Amino acid sequence: MEGKKDCFAWKDGNCKVLNETYCKKEKCNFYICHEEHIAKRNEINKKLKRKEN
């Protein structure tokens, strides 16, 4: 099985967040694609900025 290369945590053929690269052998419940990660991060940043004001 091949890893999820579009995952935000994928780098150099391995997961940089978890201790094992689970997506190479089973379904990883931690997986989100890079674009979704950026969108969620931007949403959180907007909420934080609103709270500061």
PDB file of C-alpha atoms in Angstrom:
ATOM      1  CA  MET A   1       0.000   0.000   0.000  1.00  0.00           C
ATOM      2  CA  GLU A   2       1.262   3.447  -0.851  1.00  0.00           C
ATOM      3  CA  GLY A   3       1.205   6.367   1.584  1.00  0.00           C
ATOM      4  CA  LYS A   4      -1.048   9.422   1.329  1.00  0.00           C
ATOM      5  CA  LYS A   5       1.310  11.812  -0.428  1.00  0.00           C
ATOM      6  CA  ASP A   6      -1.256  14.645  -0.330  1.00  0.00           C
ATOM      7  CA  CYS A   7      -1.420  14.565   3.486  1.00  0.00           C
ATOM      8  CA  PHE A   8      -0.187  17.686   5.255  1.00  0.00           C
ATOM      9  CA  ALA A   9       2.101  15.538   7.435  1.00  0.00           C
ATOM     10  CA  TRP A  10       3.714  13.613   4.524  1.00  0.00           C
ATOM     11  CA  LYS A  11       7.372  14.390   3.903  1.00  0.00           C
ATOM     12  CA  ASP A  12      10.161  12.378   2.325  1.00  0.00           C
ATOM     13  CA  GLY A  13       8.048   9.216   2.196  1.00  0.00           C
ATOM     14  CA  ASN A  14       7.009   9.201   5.853  1.00  0.00           C
ATOM     15  CA  CYS A  15       4.592  10.753   8.307  1.00  0.00           C
ATOM     16  CA  LYS A  16       6.244  13.617  10.188  1.00  0.00           C
ATOM     17  CA  VAL A  17       3.527  13.801  12.875  1.00  0.00           C
ATOM     18  CA  LEU A  18       2.937  10.207  13.984  1.00  0.00           C
ATOM     19  CA  ASN A  19       5.531   7.658  15.079  1.00  0.00           C
ATOM     20  CA  GLU A  20       4.521   5.310  12.255  1.00  0.00           C
ATOM     21  CA  THR A  21       3.303   5.915   8.714  1.00  0.00           C
ATOM     22  CA  TYR A  22      -0.053   4.197   9.234  1.00  0.00           C
ATOM     23  CA  CYS A  23      -1.431   5.123   5.804  1.00  0.00           C
ATOM     24  CA  LYS A  24       1.071   2.719   4.237  1.00  0.00           C
ATOM     25  CA  LYS A  25      -0.585  -0.257   5.932  1.00  0.00           C
ATOM     26  CA  GLU A  26      -4.086   0.771   7.067  1.00  0.00           C
ATOM     27  CA  LYS A  27      -6.605   3.610   7.096  1.00  0.00           C
ATOM     28  CA  CYS A  28      -5.173   6.537   9.042  1.00  0.00           C
ATOM     29  CA  ASN A  29      -7.854   8.434  10.990  1.00  0.00           C
ATOM     30  CA  PHE A  30      -5.428  11.346  11.373  1.00  0.00           C
ATOM     31  CA  TYR A  31      -5.173  12.020   7.606  1.00  0.00           C
ATOM     32  CA  ILE A  32      -6.284  15.311   6.049  1.00  0.00           C
ATOM     33  CA  CYS A  33      -5.072  16.616   2.730  1.00  0.00           C
ATOM     34  CA  HIS A  34      -2.779  19.635   2.626  1.00  0.00           C
ATOM     35  CA  GLU A  35      -5.466  21.941   1.184  1.00  0.00           C
ATOM     36  CA  GLU A  36      -7.964  21.026   3.911  1.00  0.00           C
ATOM     37  CA  HIS A  37      -5.299  21.567   6.572  1.00  0.00           C
ATOM     38  CA  ILE A  38      -4.586  25.074   5.257  1.00  0.00           C
ATOM     39  CA  ALA A  39      -8.307  25.903   5.113  1.00  0.00           C
ATOM     40  CA  LYS A  40      -8.856  24.748   8.707  1.00  0.00           C
ATOM     41  CA  ARG A  41      -5.779  26.630   9.905  1.00  0.00           C
ATOM     42  CA  ASN A  42      -6.994  29.818   8.203  1.00  0.00           C
ATOM     43  CA  GLU A  43     -10.443  29.407   9.766  1.00  0.00           C
ATOM     44  CA  ILE A  44      -8.918  29.032  13.238  1.00  0.00           C
ATOM     45  CA  ASN A  45      -6.703  32.078  12.699  1.00  0.00           C
ATOM     46  CA  LYS A  46      -9.750  34.170  11.715  1.00  0.00           C
ATOM     47  CA  LYS A  47     -11.588  33.084  14.877  1.00  0.00           C
ATOM     48  CA  LEU A  48      -8.573  33.935  17.017  1.00  0.00           C
ATOM     49  CA  LYS A  49      -8.264  37.388  15.446  1.00  0.00           C
ATOM     50  CA  ARG A  50     -11.979  38.048  16.137  1.00  0.00           C
ATOM     51  CA  LYS A  51     -11.502  37.062  19.782  1.00  0.00           C
ATOM     52  CA  GLU A  52      -8.556  39.461  20.126  1.00  0.00           C
ATOM     53  CA  ASN A  53     -10.740  42.397  19.044  1.00  0.00           C
TER      54      ASN A  53
END
